């Protein structure tokens, strides 16, 4: 889960890190969140890859939906998981999916705030919204 959050942050802000590295900034001077990259163990890699493949199966409408249960089961059977481990697999994927949906909602809110146009003062106690270009 930690790695997923780190990866999402890197997808959003990694261009800034890449620019700093290209300019020769020392590793110690890079942001702490970047330097705190979690390790991805081999068993985590299975879940990580499964999550990203399953993520393409979610419904997207007015809001992002969760990964369908049927797709998680289908993936588990195709991967050859034993029936005793399927519940664990689904629980891990659900936790990752919840974190991803939460992240996506935060990014949408962040983008909406960034796109709000500030009021421009036009006189005593009056404001006017700028016209869209």
PDB file of N, CA and C in Angstrom, residues 1-14 33 48 51-52 55 96-104 106-107 110:
ATOM      1  N   UNK A   1       0.820  -1.188   0.000  1.00  0.00           N
ATOM      2  CA  UNK A   1       0.000   0.000   0.000  1.00  0.00           C
ATOM      3  C   UNK A   1       0.871   1.262   0.000  1.00  0.00           C
ATOM      4  N   UNK A   2       1.914   1.222   0.823  1.00  0.00           N
ATOM      5  CA  UNK A   2       2.810   2.386   0.867  1.00  0.00           C
ATOM      6  C   UNK A   2       3.436   2.630  -0.496  1.00  0.00           C
ATOM      7  N   UNK A   3       3.819   1.532  -1.155  1.00  0.00           N
ATOM      8  CA  UNK A   3       4.457   1.697  -2.458  1.00  0.00           C
ATOM      9  C   UNK A   3       3.476   2.279  -3.470  1.00  0.00           C
ATOM     10  N   UNK A   4       2.227   1.859  -3.421  1.00  0.00           N
ATOM     11  CA  UNK A   4       1.222   2.396  -4.340  1.00  0.00           C
ATOM     12  C   UNK A   4       1.079   3.905  -4.156  1.00  0.00           C
ATOM     13  N   UNK A   5       1.003   4.346  -2.903  1.00  0.00           N
ATOM     14  CA  UNK A   5       0.886   5.791  -2.646  1.00  0.00           C
ATOM     15  C   UNK A   5       2.129   6.539  -3.137  1.00  0.00           C
ATOM     16  N   UNK A   6       3.307   5.937  -2.908  1.00  0.00           N
ATOM     17  CA  UNK A   6       4.543   6.573  -3.371  1.00  0.00           C
ATOM     18  C   UNK A   6       4.540   6.664  -4.896  1.00  0.00           C
ATOM     19  N   UNK A   7       4.137   5.572  -5.551  1.00  0.00           N
ATOM     20  CA  UNK A   7       4.114   5.525  -7.006  1.00  0.00           C
ATOM     21  C   UNK A   7       3.154   6.565  -7.586  1.00  0.00           C
ATOM     22  N   UNK A   8       1.987   6.702  -6.978  1.00  0.00           N
ATOM     23  CA  UNK A   8       1.019   7.697  -7.446  1.00  0.00           C
ATOM     24  C   UNK A   8       1.577   9.106  -7.295  1.00  0.00           C
ATOM     25  N   UNK A   9       2.250   9.351  -6.194  1.00  0.00           N
ATOM     26  CA  UNK A   9       2.864  10.675  -5.989  1.00  0.00           C
ATOM     27  C   UNK A   9       3.955  10.905  -7.033  1.00  0.00           C
ATOM     28  N   UNK A  10       4.739   9.868  -7.312  1.00  0.00           N
ATOM     29  CA  UNK A  10       5.796  10.015  -8.312  1.00  0.00           C
ATOM     30  C   UNK A  10       5.199  10.260  -9.696  1.00  0.00           C
ATOM     31  N   UNK A  11       4.098   9.588 -10.023  1.00  0.00           N
ATOM     32  CA  UNK A  11       3.441   9.832 -11.311  1.00  0.00           C
ATOM     33  C   UNK A  11       3.000  11.285 -11.424  1.00  0.00           C
ATOM     34  N   UNK A  12       2.577  11.862 -10.309  1.00  0.00           N
ATOM     35  CA  UNK A  12       2.115  13.241 -10.325  1.00  0.00           C
ATOM     36  C   UNK A  12       3.278  14.240 -10.293  1.00  0.00           C
ATOM     37  N   UNK A  13       4.274  13.990  -9.444  1.00  0.00           N
ATOM     38  CA  UNK A  13       5.334  14.976  -9.196  1.00  0.00           C
ATOM     39  C   UNK A  13       6.713  14.560  -9.689  1.00  0.00           C
ATOM     40  N   UNK A  14       6.811  13.392 -10.307  1.00  0.00           N
ATOM     41  CA  UNK A  14       8.117  12.874 -10.704  1.00  0.00           C
ATOM     42  C   UNK A  14       8.862  13.738 -11.698  1.00  0.00           C
ATOM     43  N   UNK A  33       9.775  12.793   0.598  1.00  0.00           N
ATOM     44  CA  UNK A  33       8.818  11.782   0.139  1.00  0.00           C
ATOM     45  C   UNK A  33       9.443  10.902  -0.945  1.00  0.00           C
ATOM     46  N   UNK A  48       0.864  -5.947  -6.762  1.00  0.00           N
ATOM     47  CA  UNK A  48       1.013  -4.662  -7.453  1.00  0.00           C
ATOM     48  C   UNK A  48       0.651  -4.797  -8.934  1.00  0.00           C
ATOM     49  N   UNK A  51      -3.054  -5.512  -9.304  1.00  0.00           N
ATOM     50  CA  UNK A  51      -3.879  -4.317  -9.103  1.00  0.00           C
ATOM     51  C   UNK A  51      -3.921  -3.461 -10.365  1.00  0.00           C
ATOM     52  N   UNK A  52      -2.771  -3.195 -10.973  1.00  0.00           N
ATOM     53  CA  UNK A  52      -2.756  -2.329 -12.152  1.00  0.00           C
ATOM     54  C   UNK A  52      -3.484  -2.974 -13.333  1.00  0.00           C
ATOM     55  N   UNK A  55      -7.170  -2.759 -12.477  1.00  0.00           N
ATOM     56  CA  UNK A  55      -7.635  -1.375 -12.448  1.00  0.00           C
ATOM     57  C   UNK A  55      -8.247  -0.947 -13.777  1.00  0.00           C
ATOM     58  N   UNK A  96      -5.924  -1.801  -1.825  1.00  0.00           N
ATOM     59  CA  UNK A  96      -5.209  -0.998  -2.815  1.00  0.00           C
ATOM     60  C   UNK A  96      -6.193  -0.156  -3.624  1.00  0.00           C
ATOM     61  N   UNK A  97      -7.325  -0.745  -3.977  1.00  0.00           N
ATOM     62  CA  UNK A  97      -8.326  -0.036  -4.760  1.00  0.00           C
ATOM     63  C   UNK A  97      -8.907   1.135  -3.974  1.00  0.00           C
ATOM     64  N   UNK A  98      -9.166   0.927  -2.703  1.00  0.00           N
ATOM     65  CA  UNK A  98      -9.683   2.017  -1.859  1.00  0.00           C
ATOM     66  C   UNK A  98      -8.680   3.167  -1.795  1.00  0.00           C
ATOM     67  N   UNK A  99      -7.412   2.832  -1.619  1.00  0.00           N
ATOM     68  CA  UNK A  99      -6.374   3.860  -1.572  1.00  0.00           C
ATOM     69  C   UNK A  99      -6.296   4.603  -2.900  1.00  0.00           C
ATOM     70  N   UNK A 100      -6.421   3.864  -3.995  1.00  0.00           N
ATOM     71  CA  UNK A 100      -6.354   4.479  -5.322  1.00  0.00           C
ATOM     72  C   UNK A 100      -7.551   5.402  -5.570  1.00  0.00           C
ATOM     73  N   UNK A 101      -8.741   4.952  -5.219  1.00  0.00           N
ATOM     74  CA  UNK A 101      -9.942   5.776  -5.407  1.00  0.00           C
ATOM     75  C   UNK A 101      -9.859   7.036  -4.541  1.00  0.00           C
ATOM     76  N   UNK A 102      -9.376   6.888  -3.323  1.00  0.00           N
ATOM     77  CA  UNK A 102      -9.192   8.049  -2.442  1.00  0.00           C
ATOM     78  C   UNK A 102      -8.198   9.036  -3.049  1.00  0.00           C
ATOM     79  N   UNK A 103      -7.090   8.532  -3.550  1.00  0.00           N
ATOM     80  CA  UNK A 103      -6.070   9.371  -4.198  1.00  0.00           C
ATOM     81  C   UNK A 103      -6.669  10.110  -5.398  1.00  0.00           C
ATOM     82  N   UNK A 104      -7.404   9.383  -6.228  1.00  0.00           N
ATOM     83  CA  UNK A 104      -7.991   9.983  -7.427  1.00  0.00           C
ATOM     84  C   UNK A 104      -8.977  11.090  -7.052  1.00  0.00           C
ATOM     85  N   UNK A 106      -8.884  12.919  -4.312  1.00  0.00           N
ATOM     86  CA  UNK A 106      -8.074  14.043  -3.827  1.00  0.00           C
ATOM     87  C   UNK A 106      -7.481  14.829  -4.995  1.00  0.00           C
ATOM     88  N   UNK A 107      -7.028  14.119  -6.028  1.00  0.00           N
ATOM     89  CA  UNK A 107      -6.439  14.787  -7.184  1.00  0.00           C
ATOM     90  C   UNK A 107      -7.490  15.575  -7.954  1.00  0.00           C
ATOM     91  N   UNK A 110      -8.148  18.663  -5.944  1.00  0.00           N
ATOM     92  CA  UNK A 110      -6.982  19.545  -6.106  1.00  0.00           C
ATOM     93  C   UNK A 110      -7.024  20.269  -7.454  1.00  0.00           C
TER      94      UNK A 110
END
